[in-house]
Coordinates of C-alpha atoms and ligand atoms in Angstrom, one line a residue:
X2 CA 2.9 -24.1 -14.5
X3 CA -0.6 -23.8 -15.1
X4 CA -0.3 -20.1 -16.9
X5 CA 2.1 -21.7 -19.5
X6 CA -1.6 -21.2 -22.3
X7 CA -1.8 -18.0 -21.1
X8 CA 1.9 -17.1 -21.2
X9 CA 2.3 -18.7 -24.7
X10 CA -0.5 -16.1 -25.9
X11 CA 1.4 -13.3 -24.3
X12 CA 5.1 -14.5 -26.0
X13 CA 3.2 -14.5 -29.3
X14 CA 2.3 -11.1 -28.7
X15 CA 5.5 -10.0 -27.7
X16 CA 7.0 -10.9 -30.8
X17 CA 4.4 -9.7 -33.2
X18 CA 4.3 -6.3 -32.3
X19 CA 5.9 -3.5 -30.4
X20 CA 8.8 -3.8 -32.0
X21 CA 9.1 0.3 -32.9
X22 CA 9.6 2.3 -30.0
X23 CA 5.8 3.8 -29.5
X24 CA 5.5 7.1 -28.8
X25 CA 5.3 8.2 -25.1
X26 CA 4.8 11.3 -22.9
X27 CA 3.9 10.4 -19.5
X28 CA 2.1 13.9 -18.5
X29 CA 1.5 14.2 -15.0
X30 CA 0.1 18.0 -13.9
X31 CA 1.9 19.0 -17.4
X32 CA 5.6 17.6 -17.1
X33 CA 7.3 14.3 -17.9
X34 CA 8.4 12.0 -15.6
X35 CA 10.6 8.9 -15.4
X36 CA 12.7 6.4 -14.1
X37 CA 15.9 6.9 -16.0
X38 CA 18.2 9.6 -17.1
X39 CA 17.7 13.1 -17.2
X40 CA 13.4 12.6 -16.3
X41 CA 14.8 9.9 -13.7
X42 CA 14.1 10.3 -9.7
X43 CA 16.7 12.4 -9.1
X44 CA 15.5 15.2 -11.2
X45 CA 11.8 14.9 -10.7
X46 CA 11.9 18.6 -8.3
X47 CA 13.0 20.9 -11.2
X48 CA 11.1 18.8 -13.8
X49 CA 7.8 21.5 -13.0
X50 CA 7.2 24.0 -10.3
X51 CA 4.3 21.6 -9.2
X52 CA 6.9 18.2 -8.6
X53 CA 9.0 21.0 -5.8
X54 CA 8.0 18.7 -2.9
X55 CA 9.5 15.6 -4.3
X56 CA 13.0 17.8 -3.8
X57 CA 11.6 19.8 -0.8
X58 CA 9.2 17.4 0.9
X59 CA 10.8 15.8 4.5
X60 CA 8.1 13.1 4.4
X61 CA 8.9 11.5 1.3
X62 CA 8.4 7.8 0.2
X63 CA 9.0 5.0 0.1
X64 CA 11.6 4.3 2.8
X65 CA 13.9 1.1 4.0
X66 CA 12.1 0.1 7.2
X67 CA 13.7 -1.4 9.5
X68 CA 12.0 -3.8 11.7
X69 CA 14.7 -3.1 14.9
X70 CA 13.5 0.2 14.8
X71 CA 10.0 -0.1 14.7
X72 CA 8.0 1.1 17.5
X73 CA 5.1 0.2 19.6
X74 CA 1.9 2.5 19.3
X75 CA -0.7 0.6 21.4
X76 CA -3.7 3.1 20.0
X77 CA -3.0 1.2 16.3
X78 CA -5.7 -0.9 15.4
X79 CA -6.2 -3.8 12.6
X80 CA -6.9 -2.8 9.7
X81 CA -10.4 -3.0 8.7
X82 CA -11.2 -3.4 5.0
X83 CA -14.5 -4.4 3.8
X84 CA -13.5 -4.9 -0.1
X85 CA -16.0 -7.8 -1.6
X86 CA -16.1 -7.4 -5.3
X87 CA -16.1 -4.4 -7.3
X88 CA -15.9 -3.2 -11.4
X89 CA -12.6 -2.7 -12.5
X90 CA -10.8 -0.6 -15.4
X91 CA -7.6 -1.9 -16.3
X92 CA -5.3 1.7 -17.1
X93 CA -2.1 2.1 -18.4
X94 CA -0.7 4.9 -17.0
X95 CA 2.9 4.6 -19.2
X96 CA 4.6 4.8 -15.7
X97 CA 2.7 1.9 -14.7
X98 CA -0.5 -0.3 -14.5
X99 CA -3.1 0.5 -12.6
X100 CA -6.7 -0.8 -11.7
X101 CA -9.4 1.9 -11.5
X102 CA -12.4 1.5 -9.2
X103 CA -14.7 4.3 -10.4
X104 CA -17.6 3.2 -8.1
X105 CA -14.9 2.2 -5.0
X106 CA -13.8 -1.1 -4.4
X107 CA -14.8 -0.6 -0.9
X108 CA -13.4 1.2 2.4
X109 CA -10.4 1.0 5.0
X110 CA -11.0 2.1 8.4
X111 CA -8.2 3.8 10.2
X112 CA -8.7 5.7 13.3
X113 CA -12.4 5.8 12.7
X114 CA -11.8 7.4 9.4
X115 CA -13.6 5.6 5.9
X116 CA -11.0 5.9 2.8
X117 CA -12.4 5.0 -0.5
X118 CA -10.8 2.4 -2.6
X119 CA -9.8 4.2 -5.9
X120 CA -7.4 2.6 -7.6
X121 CA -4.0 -0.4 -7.1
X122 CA -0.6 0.1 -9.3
X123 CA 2.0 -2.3 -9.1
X124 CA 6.0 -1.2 -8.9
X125 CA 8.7 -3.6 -9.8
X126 CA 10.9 -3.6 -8.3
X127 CA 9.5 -3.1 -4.7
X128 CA 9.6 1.0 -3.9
X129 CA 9.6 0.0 0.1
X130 CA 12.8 -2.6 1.4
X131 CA 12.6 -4.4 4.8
X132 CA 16.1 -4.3 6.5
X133 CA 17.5 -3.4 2.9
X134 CA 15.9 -6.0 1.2
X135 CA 14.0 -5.4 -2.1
X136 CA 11.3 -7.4 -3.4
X137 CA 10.2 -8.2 -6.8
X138 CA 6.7 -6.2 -6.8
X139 CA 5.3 -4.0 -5.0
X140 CA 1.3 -3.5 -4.7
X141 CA 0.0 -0.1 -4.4
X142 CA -4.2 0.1 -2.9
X143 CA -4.7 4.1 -3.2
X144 CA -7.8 5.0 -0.6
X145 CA -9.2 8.7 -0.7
X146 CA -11.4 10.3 2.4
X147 CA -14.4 12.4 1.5
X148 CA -12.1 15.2 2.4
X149 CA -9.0 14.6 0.0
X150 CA -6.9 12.8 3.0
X151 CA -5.0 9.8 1.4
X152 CA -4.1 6.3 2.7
X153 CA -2.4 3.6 0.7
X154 CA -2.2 0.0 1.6
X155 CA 1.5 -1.7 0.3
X156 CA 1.8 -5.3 0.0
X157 CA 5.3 -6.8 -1.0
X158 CA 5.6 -10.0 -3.3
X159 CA 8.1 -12.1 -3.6
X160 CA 8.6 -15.0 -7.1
X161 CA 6.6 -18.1 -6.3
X162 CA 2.8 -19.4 -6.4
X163 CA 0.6 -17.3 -9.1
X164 CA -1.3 -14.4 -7.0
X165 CA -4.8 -15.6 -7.0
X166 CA -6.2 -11.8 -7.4
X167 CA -3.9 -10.7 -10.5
X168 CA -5.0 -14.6 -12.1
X169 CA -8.6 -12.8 -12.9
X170 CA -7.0 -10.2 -14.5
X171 CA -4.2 -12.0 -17.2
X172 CA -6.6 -11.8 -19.7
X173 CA -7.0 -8.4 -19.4
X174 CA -3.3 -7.8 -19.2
X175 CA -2.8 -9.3 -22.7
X176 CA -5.5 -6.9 -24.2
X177 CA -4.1 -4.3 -22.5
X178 CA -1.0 -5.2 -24.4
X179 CA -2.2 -5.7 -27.2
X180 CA -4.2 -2.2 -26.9
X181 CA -0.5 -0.5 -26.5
X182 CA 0.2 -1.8 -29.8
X183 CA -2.0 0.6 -32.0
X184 CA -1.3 4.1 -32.3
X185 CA -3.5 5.4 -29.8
X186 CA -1.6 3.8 -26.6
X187 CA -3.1 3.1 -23.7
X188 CA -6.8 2.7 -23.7
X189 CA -8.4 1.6 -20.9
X190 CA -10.3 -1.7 -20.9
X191 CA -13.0 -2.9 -18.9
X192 CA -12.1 -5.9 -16.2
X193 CA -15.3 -6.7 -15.3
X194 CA -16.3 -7.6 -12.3
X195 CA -13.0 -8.6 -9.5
X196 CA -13.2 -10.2 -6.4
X197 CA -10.4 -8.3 -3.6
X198 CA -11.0 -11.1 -1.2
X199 CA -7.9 -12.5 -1.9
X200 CA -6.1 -9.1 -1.2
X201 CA -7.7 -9.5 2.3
X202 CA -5.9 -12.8 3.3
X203 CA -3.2 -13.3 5.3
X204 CA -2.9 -9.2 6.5
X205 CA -2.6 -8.9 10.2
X206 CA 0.7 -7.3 10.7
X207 CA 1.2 -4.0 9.2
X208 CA 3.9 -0.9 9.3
X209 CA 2.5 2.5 9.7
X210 CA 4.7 5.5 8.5
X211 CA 3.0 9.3 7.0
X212 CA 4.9 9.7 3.7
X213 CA 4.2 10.8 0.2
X214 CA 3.3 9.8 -3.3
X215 CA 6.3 8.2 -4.6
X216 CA 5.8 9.4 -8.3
X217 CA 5.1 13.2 -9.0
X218 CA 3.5 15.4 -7.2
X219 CA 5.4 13.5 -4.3
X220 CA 2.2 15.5 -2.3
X221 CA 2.7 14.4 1.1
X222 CA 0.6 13.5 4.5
X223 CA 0.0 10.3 3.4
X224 CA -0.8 7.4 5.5
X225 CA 1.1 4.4 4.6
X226 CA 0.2 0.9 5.7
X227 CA 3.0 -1.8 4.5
X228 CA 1.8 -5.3 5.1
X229 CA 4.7 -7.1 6.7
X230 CA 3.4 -10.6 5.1
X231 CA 4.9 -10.7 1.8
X232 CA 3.0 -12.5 -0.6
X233 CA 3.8 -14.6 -3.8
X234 CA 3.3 -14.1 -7.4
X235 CA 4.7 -15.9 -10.1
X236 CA 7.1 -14.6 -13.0
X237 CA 4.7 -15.0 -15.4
X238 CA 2.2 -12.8 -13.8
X239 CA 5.0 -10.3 -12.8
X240 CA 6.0 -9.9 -16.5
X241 CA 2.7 -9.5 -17.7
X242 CA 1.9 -6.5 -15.5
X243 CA 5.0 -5.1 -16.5
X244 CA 4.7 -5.9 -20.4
X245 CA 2.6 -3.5 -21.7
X246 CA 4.7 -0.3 -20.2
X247 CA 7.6 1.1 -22.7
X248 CA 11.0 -0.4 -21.4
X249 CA 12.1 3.2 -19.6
X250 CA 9.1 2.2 -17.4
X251 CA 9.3 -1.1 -16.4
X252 CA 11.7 -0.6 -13.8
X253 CA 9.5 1.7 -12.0
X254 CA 10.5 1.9 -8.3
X255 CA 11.7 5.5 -6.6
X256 CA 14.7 5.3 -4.7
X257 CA 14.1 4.7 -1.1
X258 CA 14.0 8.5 0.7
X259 CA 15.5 10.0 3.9
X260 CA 13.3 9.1 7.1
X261 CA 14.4 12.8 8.8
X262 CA 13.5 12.0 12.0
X263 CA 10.2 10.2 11.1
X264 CA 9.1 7.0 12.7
X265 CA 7.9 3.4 11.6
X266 CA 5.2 1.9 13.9
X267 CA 4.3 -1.5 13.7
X268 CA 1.2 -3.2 14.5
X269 CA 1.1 -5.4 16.7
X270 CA 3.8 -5.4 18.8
X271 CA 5.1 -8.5 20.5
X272 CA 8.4 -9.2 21.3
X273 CA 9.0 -12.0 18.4
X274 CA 8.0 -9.5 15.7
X275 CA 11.6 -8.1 15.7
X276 CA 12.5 -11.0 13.4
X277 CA 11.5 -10.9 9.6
X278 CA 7.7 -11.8 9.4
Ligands
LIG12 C1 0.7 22.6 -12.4 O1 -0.6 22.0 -12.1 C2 -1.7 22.7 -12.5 C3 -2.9 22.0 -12.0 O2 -2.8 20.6 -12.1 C4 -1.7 22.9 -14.0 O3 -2.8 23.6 -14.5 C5 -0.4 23.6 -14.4 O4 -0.3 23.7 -15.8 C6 0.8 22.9 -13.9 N1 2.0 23.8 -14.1 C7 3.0 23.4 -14.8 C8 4.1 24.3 -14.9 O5 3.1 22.2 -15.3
LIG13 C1 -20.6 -3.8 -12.6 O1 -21.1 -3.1 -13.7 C2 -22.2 -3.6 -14.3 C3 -22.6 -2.8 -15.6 O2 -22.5 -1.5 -15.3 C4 -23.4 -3.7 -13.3 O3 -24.5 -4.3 -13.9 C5 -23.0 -4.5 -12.1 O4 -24.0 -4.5 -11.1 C6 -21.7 -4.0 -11.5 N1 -21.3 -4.9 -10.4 C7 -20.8 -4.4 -9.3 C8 -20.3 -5.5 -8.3 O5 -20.7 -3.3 -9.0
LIG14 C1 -16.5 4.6 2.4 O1 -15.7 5.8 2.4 C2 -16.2 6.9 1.8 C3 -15.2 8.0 1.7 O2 -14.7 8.4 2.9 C4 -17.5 7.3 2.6 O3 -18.1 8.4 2.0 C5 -18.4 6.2 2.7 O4 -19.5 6.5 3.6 C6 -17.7 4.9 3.2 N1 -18.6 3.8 3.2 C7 -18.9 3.0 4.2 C8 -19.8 1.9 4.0 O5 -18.4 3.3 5.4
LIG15 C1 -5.6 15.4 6.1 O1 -4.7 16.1 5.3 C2 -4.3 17.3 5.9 C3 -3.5 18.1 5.0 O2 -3.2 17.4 3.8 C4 -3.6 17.1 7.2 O3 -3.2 18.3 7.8 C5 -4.5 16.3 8.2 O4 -3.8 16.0 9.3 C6 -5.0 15.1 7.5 N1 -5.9 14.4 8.3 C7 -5.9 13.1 8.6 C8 -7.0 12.6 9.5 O5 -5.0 12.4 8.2

């Protein structure tokens, strides 16, 4: 393995501190949110008057997909990203990890409309499952419209070859955890300079599905785009996104939600795309 340096550095972290529970209060429009218990997914509607829609909402995500039912919409299009390179902040969030791209990380097309790059967040396990199956990360890319429409690009990731894009950030990741050591959790640190080519590769085939956010507000109308190419990461580099967040938080993946009559689309259609990609 040619992160075993890397991953040596992190271990010696991991023993030297964090051993005391740290302090944590995940506020998110002024309540608490989790993953277990009585803050866990299943209580998140009656948590605050603002979280109503992840009890209420009938387009909530993520969802299973299922491939057999997917549908043909010939007006879909590829998707067009133009991400080159763009500054980063690395962020923990306490529910998880997330990349900030305060001057955009560039723009997805989708029916003629530009969405801003603002920020990725990886889940683990995966929030979406394809026929059922769950996978061991999920990728989050959250775009924004001028006008406050949302669309977020999902890529799945299976154990395997390090991810080329999260290999620039490792070092970070260690500072970050290291950063959640002190008393005041959670500051952001700088990652320089990224290249999302890598996040462009290998992304032809998409599912497209209007859901939600799948942590509170659950606010819905969002446009979902789950790659159906699922790509590889290796253990290493899924631990290491998942160290520095409290151990109530490293499971972070909502239950999959009811579809309610909504429909997956899949893009392109050809009859030997019924089988998993
Ligand atoms: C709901 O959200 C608004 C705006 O984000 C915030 O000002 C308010 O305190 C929140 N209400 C509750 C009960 O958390
Ligand atoms: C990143 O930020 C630095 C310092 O603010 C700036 O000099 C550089 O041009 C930025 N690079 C990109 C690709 O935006
Ligand atoms: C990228 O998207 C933003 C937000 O919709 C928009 O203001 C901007 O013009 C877009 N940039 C390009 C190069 O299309
Ligand atoms: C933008 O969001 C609004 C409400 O959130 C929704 O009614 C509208 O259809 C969305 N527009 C697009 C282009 O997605």
């Amino acid at each position: 393995m040619t992160t075993s340096s890397g991953n040596a550095v992190f271990l010696l972290l991991l023993s030297a501190c964090c051993v005391t529970t740290l302090a944590c209060d995940p506020k998110a429009d002024g309540a608490k949110f989790g993953y277990v218990g009585s803050v866990g997914p299943a209580h998140w509607g009656t948590l605050s008057p603002n979280f109503s829609q992840c009890a209420k909402g009938m387009s909530q995500s993520p969802i299973d997909i299922s491939t057999a039912a997917a549908v043909c919409n010939p007006e879909l299009q590829p998707l067009h990203r133009d991400y080159t390179v763009a500054n980063a902040t690395l962020v923990d969030n306490v529910f998880n990890i997330a990349l900030r791209f305060d001057g955009g990380g560039g723009n997805v097309s989708i029916h003629g409309k530009q969405y801003r790059l603002k920020q990725m967040h990886w889940h683990s396990p995966s929030e979406h499952t394809i026929n059922g199956q769950r996978f061991p990360v999920e990728l989050h890319m959250v775009h924004a419209s001028d006008d406050g429409n949302v669309t977020v690009v999902a890529m799945l990731y299976r154990f395997g070859r390090p991810d080329p894009f999260l290999s620039q950030i490792q070092g970070k990741l260690v500072e970050l955890y290291a950063e959640g050591c002190k008393a005041e959790k959670g500051a952001p640190v700088a990652a320089g300079v990224v290249s999302l080519w890598p996040l462009r590769l290998h992304s032809h085939m998409y599912y497209r599905y209007v859901g939600s956010f799948t942590t509170p507000p659950c606010t819905e109308n969002v446009v979902w785009s789950v790659l159906a190419q699922v790509r590889e990461m290796s253990v290493d580099q899924a631990a290491a996104l998942m160290a520095p967040l409290e151990e109530d938080y490293r499971h972070n993946n909502r239950p999959t939600q009811p579809m309610n009559g909504r429909i997956v689309q899949v893009y392109p259609w050809f009859m030997g795309n019924k089988e998993t990609p």
